Amino acid sequence: MTQLDADVLVLGGGPAGTWAALTAAKRGARVVLADKGYCGTSGATAPSGTGVWYIDPDPAKREAARTSREEMAGFLIHRDWGHRVLDRTYENVNTIAEWGYPFPLDEHGVSRRTSLQGPEYMRLMRRRVVKAGVQILDHSPALELLVDESGAAAGATGVRRQEGGSWTVQAKAVVVATGGCAFLSGALGTNVLTGDGFLMAAEAGADLSGMEFSNAHAICTTHGSVTKTLFYSWATFFYEDGTPIPGADSRKRSVIARALMQGKVFAQIDRADAATQVAMRASQPNFFLPLDRAGIDPFTQRFEVTLRSEGTVRGTGGLRLRDETCATSVAGLYAAGDAATRELICGGFTGGGSHNAAWAMSSGSFAGEGAADFAKSVGGKRRTLRPAGGVALRETQGERSDPAAVVAAVQSEIFPYQKNYFRSGDGLTESLAQLDGVWRAVRAADAARPEHVVRAREAAAMLATARWMYRSALARPETRGMHKRLDHPEIDGGQRHHIITGGLDEVFVGTAPIVETAVARAAA
Ligand SMILES: Cc1cc2nc3c(=O)[nH]c(=O)nc-3n(C[C@H](O)[C@H](O)[C@H](O)COP(=O)(O)OP(=O)(O)OC[C@H]3O[C@@H](n4cnc5c(N)ncnc54)[C@H](O)[C@@H]3O)c2cc1C
């Protein structure tokens, strides 16, 4: 049993968690960071190259950056957040350069800082976190939060996968940076992203926002896991008989989804010239790995592809934020990165490609600072703590549930394109009836055996996430951002608000207003 005391506990060690740990430590907090995997190699950023929303502080460029996505985002962006995120991202990326990250030079000898290679970036972040005196618990998934008598977050408990046994960290503030939920779809880097932070925070009373924007799908080889999709801009898509699919391209994934509902789909990257092919291999070597291993030349041969769910990871929904410190609705509990809603800068359109990376490093920084300040306000107060978790953790005298069966039940409602990519009121209602039934069974089930408890909590988190998603999707009878309703194919100006959700046995939904912006007002 590992027992530790900290001012700030950070859950998750991706970019959001490591930036939170660094900024909290910089404010003088004693920080512990617990990661489900090995901090620096785990999560969505670590295995991929990542574009960053890094914009020079030239007012015209900044204004253009902030407004460019308003329409795609369904007019849900809060411009003031765009401003803060751009400022902090610029500062953080420049700090990364000072730490020695090898940004490439352009043809004029100017350092190009609009993308980061995940492995180098996260290796560097780990080194800086260690140097800042943060104690890291690797391979230590958090299972549930601790709260004090007032309901404020006060730490967490989890499992030490390699050492064996459990860990408990009592802390004055907690940052949830556990990433999003990709429903174990097999997309690279997302095997650890099962929505655990959503469940833990909701058990403590936090609510979520934008969970209808959770149906991101990436093009991927059927036999591989790499979901980098940029190179498919140079691809042609084909039916199994070799006929090109009319209208299919990497930006019109709904055409690909419809073709996949009929049969197999193949791609060939046949529109890249020789120089582009060389540049592609140099810039994203891991894109080619599954193809090379299968002996396929993607420039001259067709290969089978699918659309793999990335859920909220390249969606935008997550824990709702109350203020600019990234505080949630639970005192002492902060959220950052994909664990938090990214609607503030992305609205209902995917944050992948640049915004999410900027959000992870800036919201992580804000949350770390907010948590450190909150910890100071708690001071040396004596607190009586209790665990906030429930499902799969407490004895009920019921049967034990089978995590694999729960995962399969959730996936069967989330993966079919006709249920999640193309949504309808009837379909969502049917799925919710299934998911609610599974939830009742899981809720009544006995505590999981110690060797299954991580899987059981992951399954419960995926199940809870699916229910928040579909309740939110039902509460938005329109098509906005990535949320597509077949029965309501148009955007409805009367629904320009956020959908708030939460609750466990009884899922609630409500709305929250968005801050008006001149452009949004004019366009909506
Ligand atoms: C293939 C792909 C490409 C992408 N490309 C881009 C891009 O080019 N530009 C862009 O802006 N965005 C991109 N994104 C999105 C971007 O990767 C994420 O937004 C970013 O990684 C979020 O950072 P994070 O720290 O919140 O989460 P993650 O990087 O996912 O890290 C979450 C961490 O939490 C840990 N964790 C999970 N559960 C627990 C638990 N119970 N206890 C303790 N720790 C836990 C995980 O192990 C992991 O280390 C891409 C995503 C994918 C999947």
Coordinates of C-alpha atoms and ligand atoms in Angstrom, one line a residue:
M1 CA 0.0 0.0 0.0
T2 CA 1.5 3.3 -1.1
Q3 CA 0.3 6.2 1.1
L4 CA 1.2 9.7 0.1
D5 CA 0.3 13.3 1.0
A6 CA 0.3 16.1 -1.5
D7 CA -1.0 19.6 -2.1
V8 CA -2.0 18.7 -5.7
L9 CA -2.7 15.3 -7.2
V10 CA -2.7 15.1 -10.9
L11 CA -4.4 12.1 -12.5
G12 CA -3.1 11.4 -16.0
G13 CA 0.4 12.1 -17.4
G14 CA -0.3 13.1 -21.0
P15 CA 0.4 16.7 -22.1
A16 CA -2.4 18.1 -20.0
G17 CA -1.4 16.3 -16.9
T18 CA 2.3 17.0 -17.2
W19 CA 1.7 20.8 -17.8
A20 CA -0.7 20.8 -14.8
A21 CA 2.0 19.1 -12.6
L22 CA 4.7 21.6 -13.8
T23 CA 2.6 24.8 -13.2
A24 CA 1.4 23.5 -9.8
A25 CA 5.0 22.8 -8.8
K26 CA 6.1 26.2 -10.0
R27 CA 3.6 27.7 -7.6
G28 CA 5.2 25.9 -4.8
A29 CA 2.8 23.0 -4.5
R30 CA 4.0 19.4 -3.6
V31 CA 2.7 17.4 -6.5
V32 CA 2.0 13.7 -7.1
L33 CA 1.1 12.6 -10.6
A34 CA -0.4 9.1 -11.2
D35 CA -0.7 7.6 -14.7
K36 CA -2.4 4.5 -15.8
G37 CA 0.5 3.8 -18.1
Y38 CA 4.1 5.1 -18.1
C39 CA 4.0 8.9 -18.1
G40 CA 5.7 10.1 -21.2
T41 CA 4.6 7.2 -23.4
S42 CA 0.9 6.8 -22.6
G43 CA -2.2 8.5 -24.1
A44 CA -3.1 10.0 -27.5
T45 CA -0.2 12.4 -28.0
A46 CA 2.7 10.2 -27.1
P47 CA 2.8 7.9 -30.2
S48 CA 1.8 10.6 -32.8
G49 CA 3.0 13.7 -34.4
T50 CA 0.7 16.5 -33.3
G51 CA -0.2 19.8 -35.0
V52 CA -0.4 22.7 -32.5
W53 CA -2.5 25.9 -32.6
Y54 CA 0.6 28.1 -32.4
I55 CA -0.1 31.6 -33.8
D56 CA 2.2 34.6 -33.8
P57 CA 0.9 37.4 -31.6
D58 CA 0.1 39.5 -34.6
P59 CA -3.5 40.8 -33.9
A60 CA -4.7 40.1 -37.4
K61 CA -3.4 36.6 -37.4
R62 CA -4.8 35.9 -34.0
E63 CA -8.2 37.3 -34.9
A64 CA -8.3 35.2 -38.0
A65 CA -7.3 32.1 -36.0
R66 CA -10.0 32.7 -33.4
T67 CA -12.8 33.2 -36.0
S68 CA -11.8 30.7 -38.7
R69 CA -13.7 27.8 -37.3
E70 CA -16.8 29.5 -35.9
E71 CA -19.2 28.1 -38.5
M72 CA -17.7 24.6 -38.5
A73 CA -17.9 24.7 -34.7
G74 CA -21.6 25.4 -34.8
F75 CA -21.2 28.9 -33.3
L76 CA -20.5 27.5 -29.8
I77 CA -17.0 28.9 -29.3
H78 CA -16.2 31.4 -26.5
R79 CA -13.8 33.9 -28.1
D80 CA -12.3 35.0 -24.8
W81 CA -11.1 31.4 -24.2
G82 CA -9.6 31.4 -27.7
H83 CA -7.6 34.4 -26.7
R84 CA -6.3 33.0 -23.5
V85 CA -5.5 29.6 -25.1
L86 CA -3.5 31.2 -27.9
D87 CA -1.5 33.3 -25.5
R88 CA -0.7 30.4 -23.2
T89 CA 0.1 28.0 -26.0
Y90 CA 2.5 30.5 -27.6
E91 CA 4.2 30.9 -24.3
N92 CA 4.4 27.2 -23.6
V93 CA 5.6 26.2 -27.0
N94 CA 8.4 28.8 -26.8
T95 CA 9.3 27.4 -23.4
I96 CA 9.5 23.9 -24.9
A97 CA 12.0 25.4 -27.5
E98 CA 14.1 26.9 -24.6
W99 CA 14.2 23.5 -23.0
G100 CA 15.8 22.2 -26.2
Y101 CA 13.0 20.6 -28.2
P102 CA 14.5 20.3 -31.8
F103 CA 12.0 22.3 -33.8
P104 CA 12.9 22.2 -37.5
L105 CA 13.9 25.3 -39.4
D106 CA 12.0 26.5 -42.5
E107 CA 13.7 27.7 -45.7
H108 CA 14.4 31.1 -44.2
G109 CA 16.1 29.6 -41.1
V110 CA 13.1 30.3 -38.9
S111 CA 12.1 27.8 -36.2
R112 CA 8.8 26.1 -37.2
R113 CA 6.8 25.6 -34.0
T114 CA 3.4 24.4 -35.3
S115 CA 3.9 20.8 -34.7
L116 CA 5.5 18.4 -32.1
Q117 CA 6.6 14.8 -32.4
G118 CA 4.7 13.1 -29.7
P119 CA 7.6 10.8 -28.5
E120 CA 10.1 13.6 -28.2
Y121 CA 7.6 16.1 -26.7
M122 CA 6.4 13.7 -24.0
R123 CA 9.9 12.4 -23.2
L124 CA 10.9 16.0 -22.6
M125 CA 7.8 16.7 -20.5
R126 CA 8.5 13.7 -18.3
R127 CA 12.1 15.0 -17.8
R128 CA 10.8 18.4 -16.8
V129 CA 8.2 17.0 -14.4
V130 CA 10.8 14.9 -12.7
K131 CA 13.2 17.9 -12.5
A132 CA 10.4 20.0 -10.9
G133 CA 10.3 17.5 -8.0
V134 CA 7.0 15.9 -8.9
Q135 CA 6.6 12.4 -7.7
I136 CA 5.3 10.1 -10.5
L137 CA 3.4 6.9 -9.9
D138 CA 3.7 5.0 -13.2
H139 CA 1.4 2.1 -14.1
S140 CA -0.9 3.3 -11.4
P141 CA -4.5 3.8 -12.6
A142 CA -6.7 5.9 -10.4
L143 CA -9.9 4.1 -9.5
E144 CA -11.9 6.6 -7.5
L145 CA -11.7 10.1 -5.9
L146 CA -11.6 10.9 -2.2
V147 CA -13.8 13.7 -0.9
D148 CA -14.0 15.5 2.4
E149 CA -17.0 16.1 4.6
S150 CA -18.0 19.2 2.5
G151 CA -17.8 17.2 -0.7
A152 CA -14.6 18.8 -1.9
A153 CA -12.0 16.7 -3.8
A154 CA -9.3 15.5 -1.4
G155 CA -7.3 12.9 -3.3
A156 CA -7.7 9.5 -5.0
T157 CA -7.0 5.9 -4.7
G158 CA -5.8 3.4 -7.3
V159 CA -3.8 0.3 -8.1
R160 CA -0.1 -0.2 -8.6
R161 CA 0.0 -2.5 -11.5
Q162 CA 3.7 -3.4 -11.4
E163 CA 4.5 -3.3 -7.7
G164 CA 1.2 -4.8 -6.8
G165 CA -1.2 -3.4 -4.1
S166 CA -2.9 -0.1 -4.0
W167 CA -2.1 3.6 -3.7
T168 CA -3.8 6.4 -1.8
V169 CA -2.9 10.1 -2.2
Q170 CA -4.5 12.6 0.2
A171 CA -4.4 15.9 -1.5
K172 CA -5.8 19.4 -1.1
A173 CA -6.8 19.6 -4.8
V174 CA -7.0 17.2 -7.7
V175 CA -6.6 17.7 -11.4
V176 CA -8.3 15.2 -13.7
A177 CA -6.3 14.9 -16.9
T178 CA -7.1 11.3 -17.8
G179 CA -7.9 12.1 -21.5
G180 CA -11.1 11.3 -23.3
C181 CA -12.9 8.1 -24.2
A182 CA -12.4 6.2 -27.4
F183 CA -14.3 3.0 -26.3
L184 CA -11.3 0.7 -26.8
S185 CA -11.8 0.9 -30.6
G186 CA -8.1 0.0 -31.2
A187 CA -6.9 3.5 -32.3
L188 CA -3.3 4.0 -31.5
G189 CA -2.6 5.6 -28.1
T190 CA -6.2 5.3 -27.0
N191 CA -6.1 1.9 -25.2
V192 CA -5.9 3.8 -21.9
L193 CA -8.6 6.3 -22.7
T194 CA -11.8 4.8 -21.3
G195 CA -13.4 7.8 -19.7
D196 CA -12.2 7.0 -16.2
G197 CA -11.9 10.7 -15.2
F198 CA -15.5 11.4 -16.3
L199 CA -16.8 8.6 -14.1
M200 CA -14.6 9.5 -11.1
A201 CA -15.6 13.2 -11.3
A202 CA -19.3 12.5 -11.9
E203 CA -19.3 10.2 -8.8
A204 CA -18.0 13.2 -6.8
G205 CA -20.8 15.4 -8.4
A206 CA -19.2 17.0 -11.4
D207 CA -21.2 17.6 -14.6
L208 CA -20.2 17.4 -18.2
S209 CA -20.8 19.6 -21.3
G210 CA -20.9 18.9 -25.1
M211 CA -21.1 15.1 -24.8
E212 CA -23.1 15.0 -28.0
F213 CA -19.9 16.0 -29.8
S214 CA -18.4 12.6 -29.3
N215 CA -18.7 10.8 -32.6
A216 CA -15.2 11.5 -34.1
H217 CA -14.2 8.8 -36.5
A218 CA -10.8 8.5 -38.2
I219 CA -9.8 6.6 -41.3
C220 CA -7.6 3.6 -40.5
T221 CA -6.4 0.5 -42.2
T222 CA -8.7 -2.4 -41.1
H223 CA -5.7 -4.4 -39.9
G224 CA -3.8 -1.4 -38.2
S225 CA -4.3 1.1 -35.4
V226 CA -2.7 4.3 -36.9
T227 CA -5.5 6.9 -37.2
K228 CA -3.5 9.8 -38.7
T229 CA -5.7 10.9 -41.5
L230 CA -3.9 13.7 -43.3
F231 CA -2.4 11.5 -46.0
Y232 CA -5.8 10.4 -47.1
S233 CA -6.2 13.8 -48.6
W234 CA -4.1 12.3 -51.5
A235 CA -6.2 9.1 -51.6
T236 CA -9.0 7.8 -53.8
F237 CA -11.6 5.5 -52.1
F238 CA -13.0 2.4 -53.8
Y239 CA -15.7 -0.2 -53.4
E240 CA -14.6 -3.8 -53.2
D241 CA -15.0 -4.2 -57.0
G242 CA -12.5 -1.4 -57.7
T243 CA -15.0 1.3 -58.7
P244 CA -14.2 4.7 -57.1
I245 CA -16.8 5.8 -54.5
P246 CA -18.4 9.0 -55.8
G247 CA -17.8 12.0 -53.5
A248 CA -15.6 10.1 -51.0
D249 CA -12.7 12.0 -49.6
S250 CA -11.0 12.3 -46.2
R251 CA -13.1 15.4 -45.4
K252 CA -16.4 13.8 -46.5
R253 CA -16.3 10.8 -44.1
S254 CA -20.0 10.5 -44.1
V255 CA -19.8 9.2 -47.7
I256 CA -17.2 6.6 -46.6
A257 CA -19.4 5.7 -43.6
R258 CA -22.3 5.1 -45.9
A259 CA -20.2 2.9 -48.2
L260 CA -19.0 0.9 -45.2
M261 CA -22.6 0.3 -44.2
Q262 CA -22.9 -1.5 -47.6
G263 CA -19.6 -3.4 -47.7
K264 CA -15.8 -3.1 -47.8
V265 CA -14.0 0.1 -48.6
F266 CA -10.5 0.4 -50.0
A267 CA -8.1 3.3 -50.4
Q268 CA -5.0 4.1 -52.5
I269 CA -2.8 7.1 -52.0
D270 CA -2.6 7.6 -55.7
R271 CA -2.6 11.4 -55.9
A272 CA 0.8 12.1 -54.3
D273 CA 3.7 12.8 -56.6
A274 CA 7.2 11.3 -56.0
A275 CA 8.4 14.3 -54.0
T276 CA 5.3 14.2 -51.8
Q277 CA 5.7 10.5 -51.2
V278 CA 9.2 11.0 -49.9
A279 CA 8.1 13.9 -47.7
M280 CA 5.2 11.8 -46.3
R281 CA 7.5 8.9 -45.3
A282 CA 9.9 11.4 -43.6
S283 CA 7.2 13.3 -41.7
Q284 CA 5.0 10.5 -40.4
P285 CA 6.8 7.2 -40.6
N286 CA 4.4 5.4 -38.3
F287 CA 1.6 5.9 -40.9
F288 CA 3.3 3.5 -43.2
L289 CA 4.2 0.8 -40.6
P290 CA 1.1 -1.3 -40.8
L291 CA 1.2 -1.1 -44.6
D292 CA 4.9 -2.0 -44.8
R293 CA 4.4 -4.9 -42.5
A294 CA 1.6 -6.2 -44.6
G295 CA 3.8 -5.8 -47.8
I296 CA 1.4 -3.1 -49.2
D297 CA 2.7 -0.2 -51.3
P298 CA -0.1 2.4 -50.5
F299 CA 0.9 4.5 -53.5
T300 CA 0.3 1.8 -56.1
Q301 CA -1.9 -0.8 -54.3
R302 CA -5.4 -0.6 -52.8
F303 CA -5.8 -1.5 -49.1
E304 CA -8.8 -2.0 -47.0
V305 CA -9.8 0.8 -44.7
T306 CA -12.4 1.5 -42.0
L307 CA -13.6 4.4 -39.8
R308 CA -12.4 3.8 -36.3
S309 CA -14.2 5.5 -33.4
E310 CA -12.2 8.1 -31.5
G311 CA -15.2 9.0 -29.3
T312 CA -14.5 12.2 -27.3
V313 CA -10.7 12.1 -28.0
R314 CA -11.1 13.9 -31.3
G315 CA -14.6 15.0 -30.2
T316 CA -15.0 18.0 -27.9
G317 CA -17.2 16.9 -25.0
G318 CA -15.9 16.5 -21.4
L319 CA -16.1 17.8 -17.9
R320 CA -17.7 21.2 -17.6
L321 CA -15.5 24.1 -16.5
R322 CA -16.8 26.8 -14.2
D323 CA -14.2 29.4 -14.6
E324 CA -10.8 30.3 -16.2
T325 CA -8.9 28.2 -13.6
C326 CA -10.5 25.1 -15.2
A327 CA -12.4 24.4 -11.9
T328 CA -15.2 21.8 -12.3
S329 CA -18.5 22.0 -10.3
V330 CA -16.8 20.1 -7.4
A331 CA -14.7 22.3 -5.1
G332 CA -11.0 21.4 -5.4
L333 CA -11.5 19.4 -8.6
Y334 CA -10.0 20.7 -11.8
A335 CA -10.1 19.3 -15.3
A336 CA -7.7 19.7 -18.2
G337 CA -7.0 18.4 -21.7
D338 CA -9.4 15.9 -23.3
A339 CA -11.0 15.2 -19.9
A340 CA -12.5 18.7 -20.0
T341 CA -14.9 20.1 -22.6
R342 CA -13.1 21.7 -25.5
E343 CA -16.2 23.4 -26.8
L344 CA -14.8 26.7 -25.4
I345 CA -12.3 26.8 -28.3
C346 CA -13.6 24.1 -30.7
G347 CA -17.4 24.2 -30.3
G348 CA -18.9 21.1 -31.8
F349 CA -16.2 20.5 -34.4
T350 CA -13.2 18.2 -33.8
G351 CA -10.3 19.7 -31.9
G352 CA -7.9 17.3 -33.6
G353 CA -5.2 18.8 -35.9
S354 CA -4.1 21.7 -33.7
H355 CA -6.7 23.0 -31.2
N356 CA -6.7 19.9 -28.9
A357 CA -2.9 20.0 -28.5
A358 CA -3.1 23.7 -27.7
W359 CA -5.9 23.1 -25.3
A360 CA -4.0 20.3 -23.5
M361 CA -1.0 22.4 -22.8
S362 CA -2.9 25.6 -21.9
S363 CA -5.8 24.1 -19.9
G364 CA -3.2 21.9 -18.1
S365 CA -1.3 25.0 -17.1
F366 CA -4.4 26.9 -16.0
A367 CA -5.7 23.8 -14.0
G368 CA -2.3 23.3 -12.3
E369 CA -2.2 26.9 -11.2
G370 CA -5.8 26.9 -10.1
A371 CA -5.3 23.7 -8.1
A372 CA -2.1 25.0 -6.4
D373 CA -4.0 28.2 -5.4
F374 CA -6.9 26.1 -4.1
A375 CA -4.5 23.9 -2.1
K376 CA -3.1 27.0 -0.4
S377 CA -6.6 28.1 0.6
V378 CA -7.2 24.7 2.2
G379 CA -4.0 25.1 4.3
G380 CA -3.5 22.7 7.2
K381 CA -7.2 22.2 7.9
R382 CA -8.0 18.7 9.2
R383 CA -10.4 16.8 7.0
T384 CA -12.2 13.6 7.2
L385 CA -12.1 11.8 3.9
R386 CA -14.3 9.2 2.3
P387 CA -14.1 7.4 -1.1
A388 CA -16.5 8.9 -3.7
G389 CA -16.7 5.9 -6.1
G390 CA -19.3 3.2 -6.2
V391 CA -19.8 1.0 -9.2
A392 CA -17.6 -2.2 -9.2
L393 CA -15.9 -1.1 -6.0
R394 CA -18.4 -1.9 -3.2
E395 CA -19.8 -5.1 -1.9
T396 CA -23.5 -5.6 -2.9
Q397 CA -24.1 -9.3 -2.4
G398 CA -25.1 -9.4 -6.1
E399 CA -23.4 -11.4 -8.9
R400 CA -20.1 -10.1 -10.2
S401 CA -20.3 -8.5 -13.7
D402 CA -18.1 -9.5 -16.5
P403 CA -16.1 -6.4 -17.7
A404 CA -15.5 -7.9 -21.2
A405 CA -19.3 -8.4 -21.7
V406 CA -20.0 -4.9 -20.5
V407 CA -17.4 -3.5 -23.0
A408 CA -18.9 -5.5 -25.8
A409 CA -22.4 -4.3 -24.9
V410 CA -21.2 -0.7 -25.0
Q411 CA -19.3 -1.1 -28.2
S412 CA -22.4 -2.7 -29.9
E413 CA -24.2 0.6 -29.3
I414 CA -21.3 2.9 -30.1
F415 CA -19.5 1.4 -33.1
P416 CA -22.3 0.9 -35.7
Y417 CA -22.3 3.9 -38.0
Q418 CA -26.1 3.8 -38.2
K419 CA -26.3 4.3 -34.4
N420 CA -23.6 6.8 -33.7
Y421 CA -22.3 8.5 -36.8
F422 CA -25.8 9.0 -38.2
R423 CA -28.0 9.5 -35.2
S424 CA -31.8 9.6 -34.9
G425 CA -34.2 10.1 -32.1
D426 CA -35.6 6.5 -32.4
G427 CA -32.1 5.0 -32.7
L428 CA -30.7 6.9 -29.7
T429 CA -33.8 6.0 -27.6
E430 CA -33.3 2.3 -28.4
S431 CA -29.6 2.4 -27.6
L432 CA -30.3 4.2 -24.3
A433 CA -32.7 1.5 -23.3
Q434 CA -30.0 -1.1 -23.9
L435 CA -27.3 0.9 -22.1
D436 CA -29.5 1.8 -19.1
G437 CA -30.3 -1.9 -18.7
V438 CA -26.6 -2.8 -18.7
W439 CA -26.0 0.0 -16.2
R440 CA -28.6 -1.3 -13.8
A441 CA -27.0 -4.7 -13.9
V442 CA -23.5 -3.3 -13.4
R443 CA -24.7 -1.2 -10.5
A444 CA -26.3 -4.1 -8.8
A445 CA -23.2 -6.3 -9.3
D446 CA -20.8 -7.1 -6.5
A447 CA -17.3 -5.5 -6.2
A448 CA -14.9 -6.7 -8.9
R449 CA -12.2 -9.1 -7.9
P450 CA -8.9 -7.2 -7.3
E451 CA -7.4 -8.6 -10.5
H452 CA -10.3 -7.4 -12.5
V453 CA -11.0 -4.1 -10.8
V454 CA -9.3 -1.8 -13.4
R455 CA -11.1 -3.5 -16.3
A456 CA -14.4 -3.3 -14.4
R457 CA -14.0 0.4 -13.7
E458 CA -13.0 1.1 -17.3
A459 CA -16.1 -0.8 -18.5
A460 CA -18.3 1.2 -16.1
A461 CA -16.7 4.4 -17.3
M462 CA -17.3 3.6 -20.9
L463 CA -20.9 2.7 -20.1
A464 CA -21.5 5.9 -18.2
T465 CA -19.9 7.9 -21.0
A466 CA -22.1 6.3 -23.6
R467 CA -25.2 7.1 -21.6
W468 CA -24.2 10.8 -21.2
M469 CA -23.4 11.0 -24.9
Y470 CA -26.6 9.6 -26.2
R471 CA -28.8 11.5 -23.6
S472 CA -27.0 14.7 -24.8
A473 CA -27.4 13.7 -28.4
L474 CA -31.2 13.2 -27.9
A475 CA -31.4 16.6 -26.2
R476 CA -30.0 18.2 -29.4
P477 CA -32.6 17.6 -32.1
E478 CA -30.6 19.3 -34.9
T479 CA -27.4 18.8 -36.9
R480 CA -24.5 21.0 -35.5
G481 CA -20.7 20.5 -35.6
M482 CA -19.9 16.7 -35.7
H483 CA -23.3 15.8 -34.2
K484 CA -25.5 14.6 -37.1
R485 CA -29.2 13.8 -36.7
L486 CA -30.8 12.1 -39.7
D487 CA -34.2 13.2 -38.4
H488 CA -33.1 16.8 -37.9
P489 CA -30.6 17.4 -40.7
E490 CA -30.3 21.2 -40.4
I491 CA -28.8 23.5 -37.8
D492 CA -31.4 25.2 -35.6
G493 CA -30.7 28.8 -34.5
G494 CA -32.8 28.2 -31.4
Q495 CA -30.4 25.6 -30.1
R496 CA -27.2 27.6 -29.9
H497 CA -26.4 26.6 -26.3
H498 CA -24.4 24.0 -24.5
I499 CA -25.9 20.7 -23.5
I500 CA -25.0 19.8 -19.9
T501 CA -25.3 16.3 -18.5
G502 CA -24.3 14.2 -15.5
G503 CA -25.7 11.9 -12.9
L504 CA -25.2 8.1 -12.6
D505 CA -28.4 6.1 -12.0
E506 CA -30.5 9.0 -13.3
V507 CA -28.8 10.8 -16.1
F508 CA -29.9 14.5 -16.3
V509 CA -29.6 16.9 -19.2
G510 CA -30.0 20.7 -19.3
T511 CA -28.7 23.6 -21.3
A512 CA -26.3 26.4 -20.6
P513 CA -25.9 29.7 -22.5
I514 CA -22.9 30.5 -24.6
V515 CA -21.1 33.8 -24.4
E516 CA -22.1 36.0 -27.3
T517 CA -19.5 37.0 -29.9
A518 CA -20.0 39.5 -32.6
V519 CA -19.2 37.1 -35.5
A520 CA -21.3 34.3 -34.0
R521 CA -24.2 36.7 -33.4
A522 CA -24.1 38.0 -37.0
A523 CA -23.8 34.5 -38.5
A524 CA -26.3 32.5 -36.4
Ligands
LIG1 C1 -4.1 9.7 -33.8 C2 -4.4 11.0 -33.1 C3 -3.8 12.1 -33.7 C4 -4.0 13.4 -33.1 N1 -3.4 14.5 -33.7 C5 -3.6 15.7 -33.2 C6 -3.1 16.8 -33.8 O1 -2.4 16.7 -34.8 N2 -3.3 18.0 -33.2 C7 -4.1 18.2 -32.1 O2 -4.4 19.3 -31.6 N3 -4.7 17.1 -31.5 C8 -4.4 15.8 -32.0 N4 -5.0 14.7 -31.4 C9 -5.7 14.9 -30.1 C10 -4.6 15.0 -29.0 O3 -3.8 13.9 -29.1 C11 -5.2 15.0 -27.6 O4 -6.1 16.1 -27.6 C12 -4.2 15.1 -26.5 O5 -3.4 14.0 -26.4 C13 -4.9 15.3 -25.1 O6 -4.0 15.3 -24.1 P1 -4.4 14.8 -22.7 O7 -3.2 14.9 -21.8 O8 -5.7 15.4 -22.3 O9 -4.8 13.3 -22.9 P2 -3.8 12.0 -23.3 O10 -2.6 12.5 -24.1 O11 -4.7 11.0 -24.0 O12 -3.3 11.5 -21.9 C14 -4.2 11.0 -21.0 C15 -3.3 10.3 -19.9 O13 -4.2 9.9 -18.8 C16 -3.8 8.6 -18.4 N5 -5.0 8.0 -17.8 C17 -6.2 7.5 -18.3 N6 -7.0 7.0 -17.3 C18 -6.3 7.1 -16.2 C19 -6.6 6.7 -14.8 N7 -7.7 6.1 -14.5 N8 -5.6 7.0 -13.9 C20 -4.5 7.6 -14.2 N9 -4.1 8.0 -15.4 C21 -5.0 7.7 -16.4 C22 -3.4 7.9 -19.7 O14 -2.6 6.8 -19.4 C23 -2.7 9.0 -20.4 O15 -1.3 9.0 -20.1 C24 -4.8 13.5 -32.0 C25 -5.4 12.3 -31.4 C26 -5.2 11.1 -32.0 C27 -5.8 9.9 -31.4

